[in-house]
Amino acid sequence: MRRTSVAATIVMMATIIGAACSGGLVDANAAVPPHPAQTKGGTPAGEDACALLTKQDAATALGEAVSASKSLGARPAGPGGTVSGCEYTGSGFHNLVLSVRHMPQDQAAIYKQLCAQKGKEGLTGLGDVVCWYNEKHEELQVLKGTIFFSIELRRNGNPTEAIKAAAKKVFDQLR
C-alpha cells in the first residue's frame, strides 16, 4: 500500500495540474522546452530514475543493505511529460522510492505554487523549489528546472537527514 503512495501523489499532481491548465489558470501556449532535460550521463531524465541514485546511496539512506534497484518504468505523463520510478527495498517494509517527472514549464509553474504552501524546514540548496510532502518528512519533493522528483523513504527512526542526503545525490546528477 505504501509503495503506491508516490505514484498516487504523482497522478494526483498531474490531475491537479491538468485541471488547472484546462481551466485557464495558466497560459496554455506557454513555452515548452524542445528537448527533455538531460542527466550528466546523457540519458533523458524521466527515462530511468534508477540511473540517478546508486544502490549504495539507497543503502546509506535506509541504513541497511538493499535489494538491487527495481525500475518502475518510464511512461508518458500528460502532454509533454514523462515519469519513471525506481525502488530499493531493505528489510521488512523499509524502502526508498524515487520518482522522476519531466514536465512542461506551465506545469512546473503550477507545482511551484503548490510547493509554496508546504513545509521547507532545513531544505536549502536542494533545488529550485523544494518542500516536504508532509510533516513526517518521509517524502521530499524537488523541482529543478522542469524536472520534478520525489523521494519517499520508509525506515526506522527519523528519515529527515537521510532523505535530504539522497535528494542531494539525485539533484547533483541532474544538469
CSV table of N, CA and C in Angstrom, one decimal:
chain,number,residue,atom,x,y,z
A,1,MET,N,0.8,-1.2,0.0
A,1,MET,CA,0.0,0.0,0.0
A,1,MET,C,0.9,1.3,0.0
A,2,ARG,N,1.9,1.2,0.8
A,2,ARG,CA,2.8,2.4,0.8
A,2,ARG,C,3.5,2.6,-0.5
A,3,ARG,N,3.8,1.6,-1.2
A,3,ARG,CA,4.5,1.7,-2.5
A,3,ARG,C,3.7,2.4,-3.5
A,4,THR,N,2.5,2.5,-3.4
A,4,THR,CA,1.6,3.2,-4.3
A,4,THR,C,1.5,4.6,-4.0
A,5,SER,N,1.9,5.1,-2.8
A,5,SER,CA,1.6,6.5,-2.4
A,5,SER,C,2.4,7.5,-3.3
A,6,VAL,N,3.6,7.2,-3.7
A,6,VAL,CA,4.3,8.1,-4.6
A,6,VAL,C,3.6,8.2,-5.9
A,7,ALA,N,3.3,7.0,-6.5
A,7,ALA,CA,2.6,7.0,-7.8
A,7,ALA,C,1.3,7.7,-7.6
A,8,ALA,N,0.6,7.5,-6.5
A,8,ALA,CA,-0.7,8.2,-6.3
A,8,ALA,C,-0.5,9.7,-6.2
A,9,THR,N,0.6,10.1,-5.6
A,9,THR,CA,0.9,11.5,-5.4
A,9,THR,C,1.1,12.1,-6.8
A,10,ILE,N,1.9,11.5,-7.6
A,10,ILE,CA,2.2,12.0,-9.0
A,10,ILE,C,0.9,12.0,-9.8
A,11,VAL,N,0.1,11.0,-9.8
A,11,VAL,CA,-1.1,11.0,-10.5
A,11,VAL,C,-2.0,12.1,-10.1
A,12,MET,N,-2.1,12.3,-8.7
A,12,MET,CA,-2.9,13.4,-8.2
A,12,MET,C,-2.4,14.8,-8.6
A,13,MET,N,-1.1,14.9,-8.6
A,13,MET,CA,-0.5,16.2,-9.0
A,13,MET,C,-0.7,16.4,-10.5
A,14,ALA,N,-0.6,15.4,-11.3
A,14,ALA,CA,-0.8,15.5,-12.8
A,14,ALA,C,-2.3,15.9,-13.0
A,15,THR,N,-3.2,15.3,-12.2
A,15,THR,CA,-4.6,15.6,-12.4
A,15,THR,C,-4.9,17.1,-12.0
A,16,ILE,N,-4.3,17.5,-10.9
A,16,ILE,CA,-4.5,18.9,-10.5
A,16,ILE,C,-3.9,19.9,-11.5
A,17,ILE,N,-2.7,19.6,-12.0
A,17,ILE,CA,-2.1,20.4,-13.0
A,17,ILE,C,-2.8,20.4,-14.3
A,18,GLY,N,-3.3,19.2,-14.7
A,18,GLY,CA,-4.1,19.2,-15.9
A,18,GLY,C,-5.4,19.9,-15.8
A,19,ALA,N,-6.0,19.8,-14.7
A,19,ALA,CA,-7.3,20.6,-14.5
A,19,ALA,C,-7.0,22.1,-14.5
A,20,ALA,N,-5.9,22.5,-13.8
A,20,ALA,CA,-5.6,23.9,-13.8
A,20,ALA,C,-5.3,24.4,-15.2
A,21,CYS,N,-4.5,23.6,-16.0
A,21,CYS,CA,-4.2,24.1,-17.3
A,21,CYS,C,-5.4,24.2,-18.2
A,22,SER,N,-6.3,23.2,-18.1
A,22,SER,CA,-7.5,23.3,-18.9
A,22,SER,C,-8.5,24.3,-18.4
A,23,GLY,N,-8.4,24.7,-17.1
A,23,GLY,CA,-9.3,25.6,-16.5
A,23,GLY,C,-8.9,27.1,-16.7
A,24,GLY,N,-7.8,27.3,-17.4
A,24,GLY,CA,-7.3,28.6,-17.8
A,24,GLY,C,-6.5,29.3,-16.7
A,25,LEU,N,-6.0,28.5,-15.7
A,25,LEU,CA,-5.2,29.1,-14.7
A,25,LEU,C,-3.8,29.5,-15.2
A,26,VAL,N,-3.3,28.9,-16.2
A,26,VAL,CA,-2.0,29.2,-16.8
A,26,VAL,C,-2.2,29.3,-18.3
A,27,ASP,N,-1.3,30.0,-18.9
A,27,ASP,CA,-1.3,30.2,-20.4
A,27,ASP,C,-1.0,28.8,-21.1
A,28,ALA,N,-2.0,28.3,-21.8
A,28,ALA,CA,-1.9,27.0,-22.5
A,28,ALA,C,-0.8,27.1,-23.6
A,29,ASN,N,-0.4,28.3,-24.0
A,29,ASN,CA,0.6,28.5,-25.0
A,29,ASN,C,1.9,28.8,-24.4
A,30,ALA,N,2.1,28.5,-23.1
A,30,ALA,CA,3.4,28.8,-22.5
A,30,ALA,C,4.5,28.0,-23.2
A,31,ALA,N,5.7,28.5,-23.2
A,31,ALA,CA,6.8,27.8,-23.9
A,31,ALA,C,7.1,26.5,-23.2
A,32,VAL,N,7.3,25.5,-24.0
A,32,VAL,CA,7.7,24.2,-23.6
A,32,VAL,C,9.1,23.9,-24.1
A,33,PRO,N,10.0,23.4,-23.2
A,33,PRO,CA,11.3,23.1,-23.7
A,33,PRO,C,11.3,22.1,-24.9
A,34,PRO,N,12.1,22.4,-25.9
A,34,PRO,CA,12.0,21.5,-27.1
A,34,PRO,C,12.6,20.1,-26.9
A,35,HIS,N,13.5,19.9,-25.9
A,35,HIS,CA,14.1,18.6,-25.6
A,35,HIS,C,14.0,18.4,-24.1
A,36,PRO,N,13.8,17.1,-23.7
A,36,PRO,CA,13.8,16.8,-22.3
A,36,PRO,C,15.1,17.1,-21.7
A,37,ALA,N,15.1,17.4,-20.4
A,37,ALA,CA,16.3,17.7,-19.7
A,37,ALA,C,17.2,16.5,-19.7
A,38,GLN,N,18.5,16.7,-19.6
A,38,GLN,CA,19.4,15.6,-19.6
A,38,GLN,C,20.1,15.4,-18.3
A,39,THR,N,20.4,14.2,-17.9
A,39,THR,CA,21.2,13.9,-16.8
A,39,THR,C,22.7,14.0,-17.2
A,40,LYS,N,23.6,14.1,-16.3
A,40,LYS,CA,25.0,14.2,-16.6
A,40,LYS,C,25.5,13.1,-17.5
A,41,GLY,N,24.9,11.9,-17.4
A,41,GLY,CA,25.3,10.8,-18.2
A,41,GLY,C,24.7,10.9,-19.6
A,42,GLY,N,23.9,11.8,-19.9
A,42,GLY,CA,23.3,12.0,-21.2
A,42,GLY,C,22.0,11.3,-21.4
A,43,THR,N,21.5,10.6,-20.4
A,43,THR,CA,20.2,9.9,-20.5
A,43,THR,C,19.1,10.9,-20.2
A,44,PRO,N,18.0,11.0,-21.0
A,44,PRO,CA,17.0,12.0,-20.7
A,44,PRO,C,16.4,11.7,-19.3
A,45,ALA,N,16.3,12.7,-18.5
A,45,ALA,CA,15.7,12.5,-17.2
A,45,ALA,C,14.3,12.0,-17.3
A,46,GLY,N,13.8,11.1,-16.5
A,46,GLY,CA,12.5,10.5,-16.6
A,46,GLY,C,12.5,9.2,-17.3
A,47,GLU,N,13.6,8.9,-18.1
A,47,GLU,CA,13.6,7.6,-18.8
A,47,GLU,C,14.1,6.5,-17.8
A,48,ASP,N,15.0,6.8,-16.9
A,48,ASP,CA,15.5,5.8,-16.0
A,48,ASP,C,15.8,6.4,-14.6
A,49,ALA,N,14.9,6.4,-13.7
A,49,ALA,CA,15.2,7.0,-12.4
A,49,ALA,C,16.3,6.3,-11.7
A,50,CYS,N,16.4,5.0,-12.0
A,50,CYS,CA,17.5,4.2,-11.3
A,50,CYS,C,18.9,4.7,-11.6
A,51,ALA,N,19.1,5.4,-12.7
A,51,ALA,CA,20.4,5.9,-13.1
A,51,ALA,C,20.8,7.1,-12.2
A,52,LEU,N,19.8,7.7,-11.5
A,52,LEU,CA,20.1,8.9,-10.7
A,52,LEU,C,20.5,8.6,-9.2
A,53,LEU,N,20.3,7.4,-8.8
A,53,LEU,CA,20.6,7.0,-7.4
A,53,LEU,C,21.2,5.6,-7.3
A,54,THR,N,22.4,5.5,-6.8
A,54,THR,CA,23.0,4.2,-6.8
A,54,THR,C,22.4,3.3,-5.7
A,55,LYS,N,22.7,2.0,-5.8
A,55,LYS,CA,22.3,1.1,-4.8
A,55,LYS,C,23.0,1.4,-3.4
A,56,GLN,N,24.2,1.8,-3.5
A,56,GLN,CA,24.9,2.2,-2.3
A,56,GLN,C,24.3,3.5,-1.6
A,57,ASP,N,23.9,4.4,-2.4
A,57,ASP,CA,23.3,5.6,-1.9
A,57,ASP,C,21.9,5.3,-1.2
A,58,ALA,N,21.2,4.4,-1.8
A,58,ALA,CA,19.9,3.9,-1.2
A,58,ALA,C,20.2,3.2,0.1
A,59,ALA,N,21.2,2.3,0.1
A,59,ALA,CA,21.5,1.6,1.3
A,59,ALA,C,21.9,2.6,2.4
A,60,THR,N,22.7,3.6,2.1
A,60,THR,CA,23.1,4.6,3.1
A,60,THR,C,21.8,5.3,3.6
A,61,ALA,N,20.9,5.7,2.8
A,61,ALA,CA,19.7,6.3,3.2
A,61,ALA,C,18.8,5.4,4.1
A,62,LEU,N,18.7,4.2,3.7
A,62,LEU,CA,17.9,3.2,4.5
A,62,LEU,C,18.7,2.8,5.8
A,63,GLY,N,20.0,2.9,5.8
A,63,GLY,CA,20.8,2.4,6.9
A,63,GLY,C,20.9,0.9,7.0
A,64,GLU,N,20.8,0.2,5.9
A,64,GLU,CA,20.8,-1.2,5.8
A,64,GLU,C,21.0,-1.6,4.4
A,65,ALA,N,21.3,-2.9,4.2
A,65,ALA,CA,21.5,-3.4,2.8
A,65,ALA,C,20.2,-3.4,2.1
A,66,VAL,N,20.3,-3.2,0.8
A,66,VAL,CA,19.1,-3.1,-0.1
A,66,VAL,C,19.2,-4.1,-1.2
A,67,SER,N,18.0,-4.5,-1.7
A,67,SER,CA,18.0,-5.3,-2.9
A,67,SER,C,18.4,-4.5,-4.1
A,68,ALA,N,18.7,-5.1,-5.2
A,68,ALA,CA,19.0,-4.4,-6.5
A,68,ALA,C,17.8,-3.4,-6.8
A,69,SER,N,18.1,-2.4,-7.6
A,69,SER,CA,17.1,-1.5,-7.9
A,69,SER,C,16.0,-2.2,-8.8
A,70,LYS,N,14.8,-1.7,-8.6
A,70,LYS,CA,13.7,-2.2,-9.4
A,70,LYS,C,13.1,-1.1,-10.1
A,71,SER,N,13.3,-1.0,-11.4
A,71,SER,CA,12.8,0.1,-12.2
A,71,SER,C,11.3,-0.1,-12.3
A,72,LEU,N,10.6,1.1,-12.1
A,72,LEU,CA,9.2,1.1,-12.2
A,72,LEU,C,8.7,1.6,-13.6
A,73,GLY,N,9.7,1.7,-14.5
A,73,GLY,CA,9.4,2.0,-15.9
A,73,GLY,C,9.2,3.5,-16.2
A,74,ALA,N,9.4,3.8,-17.4
A,74,ALA,CA,9.1,5.2,-17.9
A,74,ALA,C,7.9,5.2,-18.7
A,75,ARG,N,7.1,6.2,-18.6
A,75,ARG,CA,5.8,6.3,-19.3
A,75,ARG,C,5.4,7.7,-19.5
A,76,PRO,N,4.6,8.0,-20.5
A,76,PRO,CA,4.1,9.3,-20.7
A,76,PRO,C,3.3,9.8,-19.5
A,77,ALA,N,3.3,11.1,-19.2
A,77,ALA,CA,2.6,11.6,-18.1
A,77,ALA,C,2.0,13.0,-18.5
A,78,GLY,N,0.9,12.9,-19.3
A,78,GLY,CA,0.3,14.1,-19.7
A,78,GLY,C,1.0,14.7,-20.9
A,79,PRO,N,0.5,15.8,-21.4
A,79,PRO,CA,1.1,16.5,-22.6
A,79,PRO,C,2.5,16.9,-22.3
A,80,GLY,N,3.5,16.4,-23.1
A,80,GLY,CA,4.9,16.8,-22.9
A,80,GLY,C,5.6,16.3,-21.8
A,81,GLY,N,5.1,15.4,-21.0
A,81,GLY,CA,5.7,14.9,-19.8
A,81,GLY,C,6.0,13.4,-19.8
A,82,THR,N,7.0,13.0,-19.0
A,82,THR,CA,7.3,11.6,-18.8
A,82,THR,C,7.5,11.4,-17.3
A,83,VAL,N,7.3,10.2,-16.9
A,83,VAL,CA,7.5,9.8,-15.5
A,83,VAL,C,8.2,8.5,-15.4
A,84,SER,N,9.1,8.3,-14.5
A,84,SER,CA,9.7,7.0,-14.2
A,84,SER,C,10.0,6.9,-12.7
A,85,GLY,N,10.2,5.6,-12.3
A,85,GLY,CA,10.4,5.4,-10.9
A,85,GLY,C,11.4,4.3,-10.7
A,86,CYS,N,12.0,4.3,-9.5
A,86,CYS,CA,12.9,3.3,-9.1
A,86,CYS,C,12.7,3.0,-7.6
A,87,GLU,N,12.8,1.7,-7.3
A,87,GLU,CA,12.6,1.3,-5.9
A,87,GLU,C,13.7,0.4,-5.4
A,88,TYR,N,14.2,0.7,-4.2
A,88,TYR,CA,15.1,-0.1,-3.5
A,88,TYR,C,14.5,-0.6,-2.2
A,89,THR,N,14.6,-1.9,-1.9
A,89,THR,CA,13.9,-2.5,-0.8
A,89,THR,C,14.9,-3.0,0.2
A,90,GLY,N,14.7,-2.7,1.5
A,90,GLY,CA,15.5,-3.2,2.6
A,90,GLY,C,14.7,-4.3,3.3
A,91,SER,N,14.9,-4.4,4.6
A,91,SER,CA,14.2,-5.4,5.3
A,91,SER,C,12.8,-5.0,5.6
A,92,GLY,N,11.9,-6.0,5.8
A,92,GLY,CA,10.5,-5.6,6.2
A,92,GLY,C,9.9,-4.7,5.2
A,93,PHE,N,9.3,-3.6,5.8
A,93,PHE,CA,8.6,-2.6,4.9
A,93,PHE,C,9.6,-1.4,4.6
A,94,HIS,N,10.8,-1.5,4.9
A,94,HIS,CA,11.8,-0.5,4.6
A,94,HIS,C,12.0,-0.4,3.1
A,95,ASN,N,11.9,0.8,2.6
A,95,ASN,CA,12.2,1.0,1.2
A,95,ASN,C,12.4,2.5,0.8
A,96,LEU,N,13.0,2.7,-0.3
A,96,LEU,CA,13.2,4.0,-0.9
A,96,LEU,C,12.7,4.0,-2.3
A,97,VAL,N,11.8,5.0,-2.6
A,97,VAL,CA,11.2,5.0,-3.9
A,97,VAL,C,11.6,6.4,-4.5
A,98,LEU,N,12.2,6.4,-5.7
A,98,LEU,CA,12.5,7.7,-6.4
A,98,LEU,C,11.6,7.8,-7.6
A,99,SER,N,10.9,8.9,-7.7
A,99,SER,CA,10.0,9.1,-8.9
A,99,SER,C,10.6,10.4,-9.5
A,100,VAL,N,10.7,10.4,-10.9
A,100,VAL,CA,11.2,11.5,-11.6
A,100,VAL,C,10.2,11.8,-12.7
A,101,ARG,N,9.9,13.1,-12.8
A,101,ARG,CA,8.9,13.5,-13.8
A,101,ARG,C,9.4,14.7,-14.6
A,102,HIS,N,9.5,14.6,-15.9
A,102,HIS,CA,9.8,15.8,-16.7
A,102,HIS,C,8.5,16.4,-17.1
A,103,MET,N,8.3,17.7,-16.8
A,103,MET,CA,7.0,18.4,-17.1
A,103,MET,C,7.2,19.7,-17.9
A,104,PRO,N,6.2,20.0,-18.7
A,104,PRO,CA,6.3,21.3,-19.4
A,104,PRO,C,6.4,22.5,-18.4
A,105,GLN,N,6.9,23.6,-18.8
A,105,GLN,CA,7.1,24.8,-18.0
A,105,GLN,C,5.8,25.2,-17.3
A,106,ASP,N,4.7,25.2,-18.0
A,106,ASP,CA,3.5,25.7,-17.4
A,106,ASP,C,3.1,24.8,-16.2
A,107,GLN,N,3.3,23.5,-16.3
A,107,GLN,CA,3.0,22.6,-15.2
A,107,GLN,C,4.0,22.8,-14.0
A,108,ALA,N,5.3,23.1,-14.4
A,108,ALA,CA,6.3,23.4,-13.3
A,108,ALA,C,5.9,24.6,-12.6
A,109,ALA,N,5.3,25.6,-13.2
A,109,ALA,CA,4.9,26.8,-12.6
A,109,ALA,C,3.8,26.6,-11.6
A,110,ILE,N,2.9,25.7,-11.9
A,110,ILE,CA,1.8,25.3,-11.0
A,110,ILE,C,2.3,24.6,-9.8
A,111,TYR,N,3.3,23.7,-10.1
A,111,TYR,CA,3.9,22.9,-9.0
A,111,TYR,C,4.5,23.9,-8.0
A,112,LYS,N,5.2,24.9,-8.5
A,112,LYS,CA,5.9,25.9,-7.6
A,112,LYS,C,4.9,26.5,-6.7
A,113,GLN,N,3.7,26.8,-7.2
A,113,GLN,CA,2.6,27.4,-6.3
A,113,GLN,C,2.2,26.4,-5.3
A,114,LEU,N,2.0,25.1,-5.6
A,114,LEU,CA,1.6,24.1,-4.7
A,114,LEU,C,2.7,23.9,-3.6
A,115,CYS,N,3.9,23.8,-4.0
A,115,CYS,CA,5.0,23.6,-3.0
A,115,CYS,C,5.2,24.8,-2.1
A,116,ALA,N,4.9,26.0,-2.6
A,116,ALA,CA,5.0,27.2,-1.7
A,116,ALA,C,4.1,27.1,-0.5
A,117,GLN,N,3.1,26.2,-0.5
A,117,GLN,CA,2.2,26.1,0.6
A,117,GLN,C,2.6,25.0,1.6
A,118,LYS,N,3.7,24.3,1.3
A,118,LYS,CA,4.2,23.2,2.1
A,118,LYS,C,5.4,23.6,3.0
A,119,GLY,N,5.8,22.7,3.9
A,119,GLY,CA,6.9,22.9,4.8
A,119,GLY,C,8.3,22.8,4.0
A,120,LYS,N,9.2,23.7,4.5
A,120,LYS,CA,10.5,23.7,3.9
A,120,LYS,C,11.6,23.7,4.9
A,121,GLU,N,11.4,23.1,6.1
A,121,GLU,CA,12.3,23.1,7.2
A,121,GLU,C,13.6,22.4,6.8
A,122,GLY,N,14.7,23.2,6.9
A,122,GLY,CA,16.1,22.6,6.6
A,122,GLY,C,16.4,22.3,5.2
A,123,LEU,N,15.7,22.9,4.2
A,123,LEU,CA,15.8,22.4,2.8
A,123,LEU,C,16.5,23.5,1.9
A,124,THR,N,17.7,24.0,2.3
A,124,THR,CA,18.3,24.9,1.4
A,124,THR,C,19.3,24.2,0.5
A,125,GLY,N,19.5,24.7,-0.7
A,125,GLY,CA,20.5,24.1,-1.6
A,125,GLY,C,20.1,22.8,-2.3
A,126,LEU,N,18.8,22.4,-2.2
A,126,LEU,CA,18.5,21.1,-2.8
A,126,LEU,C,17.7,21.2,-4.1
A,127,GLY,N,17.4,22.4,-4.6
A,127,GLY,CA,16.6,22.6,-5.8
A,127,GLY,C,16.1,24.0,-6.0
A,128,ASP,N,15.5,24.2,-7.2
A,128,ASP,CA,14.9,25.5,-7.4
A,128,ASP,C,13.7,25.7,-6.5
A,129,VAL,N,12.9,24.6,-6.3
A,129,VAL,CA,11.8,24.6,-5.4
A,129,VAL,C,11.9,23.2,-4.7
A,130,VAL,N,11.8,23.3,-3.4
A,130,VAL,CA,11.9,22.0,-2.6
A,130,VAL,C,10.9,22.1,-1.4
A,131,CYS,N,10.3,21.0,-1.1
A,131,CYS,CA,9.4,21.0,0.0
A,131,CYS,C,9.1,19.6,0.5
A,132,TRP,N,8.7,19.5,1.8
A,132,TRP,CA,8.3,18.2,2.4
A,132,TRP,C,6.9,18.0,1.9
A,133,TYR,N,6.6,16.7,1.6
A,133,TYR,CA,5.2,16.3,1.3
A,133,TYR,C,4.3,16.5,2.5
A,134,ASN,N,4.8,16.2,3.7
A,134,ASN,CA,4.1,16.4,4.9
A,134,ASN,C,5.0,16.5,6.1
A,135,GLU,N,4.5,16.7,7.3
A,135,GLU,CA,5.3,17.0,8.5
A,135,GLU,C,6.1,15.8,8.9
A,136,LYS,N,5.9,14.6,8.5
A,136,LYS,CA,6.6,13.4,8.9
A,136,LYS,C,8.0,13.3,8.2
A,137,HIS,N,8.2,14.1,7.2
A,137,HIS,CA,9.5,14.1,6.4
A,137,HIS,C,9.8,12.8,5.8
A,138,GLU,N,8.8,12.0,5.4
A,138,GLU,CA,9.1,10.7,4.8
A,138,GLU,C,9.1,10.8,3.3
A,139,GLU,N,8.7,12.0,2.8
A,139,GLU,CA,8.8,12.2,1.3
A,139,GLU,C,9.2,13.7,1.1
A,140,LEU,N,10.2,13.8,0.2
A,140,LEU,CA,10.7,15.1,-0.2
A,140,LEU,C,10.5,15.3,-1.7
A,141,GLN,N,10.0,16.5,-2.0
A,141,GLN,CA,9.7,16.8,-3.4
A,141,GLN,C,10.6,18.0,-3.9
A,142,VAL,N,11.2,17.8,-5.0
A,142,VAL,CA,12.1,18.8,-5.6
A,142,VAL,C,11.8,19.1,-7.0
A,143,LEU,N,11.9,20.4,-7.4
A,143,LEU,CA,11.8,20.8,-8.8
A,143,LEU,C,13.1,21.5,-9.2
A,144,LYS,N,13.7,21.0,-10.2
A,144,LYS,CA,14.9,21.6,-10.8
A,144,LYS,C,14.6,21.9,-12.2
A,145,GLY,N,14.4,23.1,-12.5
A,145,GLY,CA,14.0,23.5,-13.9
A,145,GLY,C,12.6,22.9,-14.1
A,146,THR,N,12.5,22.0,-15.1
A,146,THR,CA,11.2,21.4,-15.3
A,146,THR,C,11.3,19.9,-15.0
A,147,ILE,N,12.2,19.5,-14.2
A,147,ILE,CA,12.3,18.1,-13.7
A,147,ILE,C,11.9,18.1,-12.2
A,148,PHE,N,10.8,17.4,-12.0
A,148,PHE,CA,10.3,17.1,-10.6
A,148,PHE,C,10.8,15.8,-10.2
A,149,PHE,N,11.3,15.7,-9.0
A,149,PHE,CA,11.5,14.3,-8.4
A,149,PHE,C,11.1,14.3,-7.0
A,150,SER,N,10.6,13.1,-6.6
A,150,SER,CA,10.3,12.9,-5.2
A,150,SER,C,11.0,11.7,-4.7
A,151,ILE,N,11.4,11.7,-3.4
A,151,ILE,CA,12.0,10.6,-2.8
A,151,ILE,C,11.1,10.3,-1.6
A,152,GLU,N,10.7,9.0,-1.5
A,152,GLU,CA,9.9,8.5,-0.4
A,152,GLU,C,10.7,7.5,0.3
A,153,LEU,N,10.9,7.7,1.6
A,153,LEU,CA,11.8,6.9,2.4
A,153,LEU,C,11.0,6.3,3.6
A,154,ARG,N,11.0,5.0,3.7
A,154,ARG,CA,10.3,4.3,4.9
A,154,ARG,C,11.4,3.5,5.6
A,155,ARG,N,11.6,3.8,6.8
A,155,ARG,CA,12.6,3.1,7.6
A,155,ARG,C,12.4,3.4,9.1
A,156,ASN,N,13.1,2.8,10.0
A,156,ASN,CA,13.0,3.1,11.4
A,156,ASN,C,13.7,4.4,11.6
A,157,GLY,N,13.2,5.2,12.6
A,157,GLY,CA,13.9,6.4,13.0
A,157,GLY,C,13.5,7.6,12.1
A,158,ASN,N,14.1,8.7,12.4
A,158,ASN,CA,13.8,10.0,11.7
A,158,ASN,C,14.4,9.9,10.3
A,159,PRO,N,13.7,10.1,9.3
A,159,PRO,CA,14.2,10.0,7.9
A,159,PRO,C,14.8,11.3,7.4
A,160,THR,N,14.7,12.4,8.1
A,160,THR,CA,14.9,13.7,7.6
A,160,THR,C,16.3,13.9,7.0
A,161,GLU,N,17.4,13.6,7.7
A,161,GLU,CA,18.7,13.8,7.1
A,161,GLU,C,19.1,12.8,6.0
A,162,ALA,N,18.6,11.6,6.2
A,162,ALA,CA,18.9,10.6,5.1
A,162,ALA,C,18.2,10.9,3.8
A,163,ILE,N,17.0,11.4,3.9
A,163,ILE,CA,16.2,11.7,2.7
A,163,ILE,C,16.8,12.9,2.0
A,164,LYS,N,17.3,13.9,2.8
A,164,LYS,CA,17.9,15.1,2.3
A,164,LYS,C,19.2,14.7,1.6
A,165,ALA,N,20.0,13.8,2.1
A,165,ALA,CA,21.3,13.4,1.5
A,165,ALA,C,21.0,12.6,0.2
A,166,ALA,N,20.0,11.8,0.2
A,166,ALA,CA,19.6,11.1,-1.1
A,166,ALA,C,19.2,12.1,-2.1
A,167,ALA,N,18.4,13.1,-1.7
A,167,ALA,CA,17.9,14.1,-2.7
A,167,ALA,C,19.1,14.9,-3.2
A,168,LYS,N,20.1,15.2,-2.4
A,168,LYS,CA,21.3,15.9,-2.9
A,168,LYS,C,22.0,15.1,-4.0
A,169,LYS,N,22.1,13.8,-3.8
A,169,LYS,CA,22.7,12.9,-4.8
A,169,LYS,C,22.0,12.9,-6.1
A,170,VAL,N,20.6,12.9,-6.0
A,170,VAL,CA,19.8,12.9,-7.3
A,170,VAL,C,20.0,14.3,-7.9
A,171,PHE,N,19.8,15.4,-7.1
A,171,PHE,CA,19.9,16.7,-7.6
A,171,PHE,C,21.3,17.0,-8.3
A,172,ASP,N,22.4,16.4,-7.8
A,172,ASP,CA,23.7,16.6,-8.4
A,172,ASP,C,23.8,15.9,-9.7
A,173,GLN,N,23.0,14.8,-9.9
A,173,GLN,CA,23.1,14.1,-11.2
A,173,GLN,C,22.3,14.8,-12.3
A,174,LEU,N,21.5,15.7,-12.0
A,174,LEU,CA,20.7,16.4,-13.0
A,174,LEU,C,21.5,17.7,-13.4
A,175,ARG,N,21.5,18.0,-14.7
A,175,ARG,CA,22.1,19.2,-15.2
A,175,ARG,C,21.2,20.3,-14.9
